[in-house]
Amino acid sequence: GVEKVSACNFPNIATLLVCSYLDEQKSSKDVAIGAIKKHFHVLYMEARKANPFVGSCTKTVMNDVDWDFVEKYNEK
């Protein structure tokens, strides 16, 4: 079965989103955390062009990620 991940185990929802993505990708290939950061920045730039509010939301999520936690989580 699918293991449920509790949000209580993560610093915040943004970090949970990144860790959940890493869990999904582990079965297919390794994903570099640096690449995720770059993709987040591109997503922010495109979202900002589309709509200032969507850009602001994307930036908030991007800035809320606890990257140190993500690094440690990815090592397991």
PDB file of C-alpha atoms in Angstrom:
ATOM      1  CA  GLY A   1       0.000   0.000   0.000  1.00  0.00           C
ATOM      2  CA  VAL A   2       0.835   3.649  -0.116  1.00  0.00           C
ATOM      3  CA  GLU A   3       2.421   5.072   3.010  1.00  0.00           C
ATOM      4  CA  LYS A   4       0.679   8.227   4.241  1.00  0.00           C
ATOM      5  CA  VAL A   5       3.003  11.093   5.097  1.00  0.00           C
ATOM      6  CA  SER A   6       1.927  13.311   7.951  1.00  0.00           C
ATOM      7  CA  ALA A   7       2.384  17.053   7.563  1.00  0.00           C
ATOM      8  CA  CYS A   8       3.285  17.127  11.266  1.00  0.00           C
ATOM      9  CA  ASN A   9       6.672  15.611  10.405  1.00  0.00           C
ATOM     10  CA  PHE A  10       7.668  18.546   8.173  1.00  0.00           C
ATOM     11  CA  PRO A  11       8.600  22.165   8.968  1.00  0.00           C
ATOM     12  CA  ASN A  12       5.857  23.464   6.638  1.00  0.00           C
ATOM     13  CA  ILE A  13       3.685  22.598   3.646  1.00  0.00           C
ATOM     14  CA  ALA A  14       6.211  23.908   1.089  1.00  0.00           C
ATOM     15  CA  THR A  15       8.832  21.500   2.413  1.00  0.00           C
ATOM     16  CA  LEU A  16       6.292  18.661   2.404  1.00  0.00           C
ATOM     17  CA  LEU A  17       5.557  19.373  -1.287  1.00  0.00           C
ATOM     18  CA  VAL A  18       9.232  19.112  -2.272  1.00  0.00           C
ATOM     19  CA  CYS A  19       9.791  15.952  -0.195  1.00  0.00           C
ATOM     20  CA  SER A  20       6.652  14.346  -1.649  1.00  0.00           C
ATOM     21  CA  TYR A  21       7.939  15.121  -5.134  1.00  0.00           C
ATOM     22  CA  LEU A  22      11.288  13.524  -4.281  1.00  0.00           C
ATOM     23  CA  ASP A  23       9.482  10.418  -3.018  1.00  0.00           C
ATOM     24  CA  GLU A  24       7.556  10.174  -6.291  1.00  0.00           C
ATOM     25  CA  GLN A  25      10.729  10.517  -8.361  1.00  0.00           C
ATOM     26  CA  LYS A  26      12.885   8.024  -6.446  1.00  0.00           C
ATOM     27  CA  SER A  27      11.273   5.119  -8.258  1.00  0.00           C
ATOM     28  CA  SER A  28      12.240   6.443 -11.688  1.00  0.00           C
ATOM     29  CA  LYS A  29      15.577   8.256 -11.228  1.00  0.00           C
ATOM     30  CA  ASP A  30      17.572  10.452  -8.890  1.00  0.00           C
ATOM     31  CA  VAL A  31      16.589  14.091  -8.880  1.00  0.00           C
ATOM     32  CA  ALA A  32      19.142  16.725  -7.913  1.00  0.00           C
ATOM     33  CA  ILE A  33      17.871  19.162  -5.318  1.00  0.00           C
ATOM     34  CA  GLY A  34      19.790  21.925  -7.095  1.00  0.00           C
ATOM     35  CA  ALA A  35      17.747  21.187 -10.218  1.00  0.00           C
ATOM     36  CA  ILE A  36      14.521  21.535  -8.233  1.00  0.00           C
ATOM     37  CA  LYS A  37      15.666  24.945  -6.985  1.00  0.00           C
ATOM     38  CA  LYS A  38      16.405  26.056 -10.572  1.00  0.00           C
ATOM     39  CA  HIS A  39      13.029  24.783 -11.778  1.00  0.00           C
ATOM     40  CA  PHE A  40      11.305  26.601  -8.918  1.00  0.00           C
ATOM     41  CA  HIS A  41      12.953  29.844 -10.021  1.00  0.00           C
ATOM     42  CA  VAL A  42      11.873  29.335 -13.647  1.00  0.00           C
ATOM     43  CA  LEU A  43       8.351  28.534 -12.441  1.00  0.00           C
ATOM     44  CA  TYR A  44       8.335  31.748 -10.413  1.00  0.00           C
ATOM     45  CA  MET A  45       9.486  33.843 -13.392  1.00  0.00           C
ATOM     46  CA  GLU A  46       6.800  32.346 -15.654  1.00  0.00           C
ATOM     47  CA  ALA A  47       4.093  32.613 -12.997  1.00  0.00           C
ATOM     48  CA  ARG A  48       4.986  36.264 -12.418  1.00  0.00           C
ATOM     49  CA  LYS A  49       4.582  36.967 -16.138  1.00  0.00           C
ATOM     50  CA  ALA A  50       1.196  35.252 -16.178  1.00  0.00           C
ATOM     51  CA  ASN A  51      -0.195  36.977 -13.091  1.00  0.00           C
ATOM     52  CA  PRO A  52       1.407  38.962 -10.244  1.00  0.00           C
ATOM     53  CA  PHE A  53      -0.671  37.128  -7.620  1.00  0.00           C
ATOM     54  CA  VAL A  54       0.290  33.683  -8.921  1.00  0.00           C
ATOM     55  CA  GLY A  55       3.921  34.823  -9.037  1.00  0.00           C
ATOM     56  CA  SER A  56       3.684  35.998  -5.437  1.00  0.00           C
ATOM     57  CA  CYS A  57       2.210  32.647  -4.340  1.00  0.00           C
ATOM     58  CA  THR A  58       4.940  30.737  -6.161  1.00  0.00           C
ATOM     59  CA  LYS A  59       7.663  32.881  -4.603  1.00  0.00           C
ATOM     60  CA  THR A  60       6.201  32.388  -1.126  1.00  0.00           C
ATOM     61  CA  VAL A  61       6.192  28.615  -1.521  1.00  0.00           C
ATOM     62  CA  MET A  62       9.720  28.681  -2.974  1.00  0.00           C
ATOM     63  CA  ASN A  63      11.031  30.803  -0.087  1.00  0.00           C
ATOM     64  CA  ASP A  64       9.298  28.694   2.577  1.00  0.00           C
ATOM     65  CA  VAL A  65      11.048  25.446   1.634  1.00  0.00           C
ATOM     66  CA  ASP A  66      13.466  24.305   4.340  1.00  0.00           C
ATOM     67  CA  TRP A  67      16.219  23.111   1.987  1.00  0.00           C
ATOM     68  CA  ASP A  68      18.381  21.755   4.832  1.00  0.00           C
ATOM     69  CA  PHE A  69      15.472  19.535   5.874  1.00  0.00           C
ATOM     70  CA  VAL A  70      14.980  18.457   2.241  1.00  0.00           C
ATOM     71  CA  GLU A  71      18.669  17.478   1.967  1.00  0.00           C
ATOM     72  CA  LYS A  72      18.464  15.335   5.111  1.00  0.00           C
ATOM     73  CA  TYR A  73      15.129  13.846   4.047  1.00  0.00           C
ATOM     74  CA  ASN A  74      16.540  12.897   0.654  1.00  0.00           C
ATOM     75  CA  GLU A  75      19.454  11.006   2.227  1.00  0.00           C
ATOM     76  CA  LYS A  76      17.175   8.404   3.790  1.00  0.00           C
TER      77      LYS A  76
END
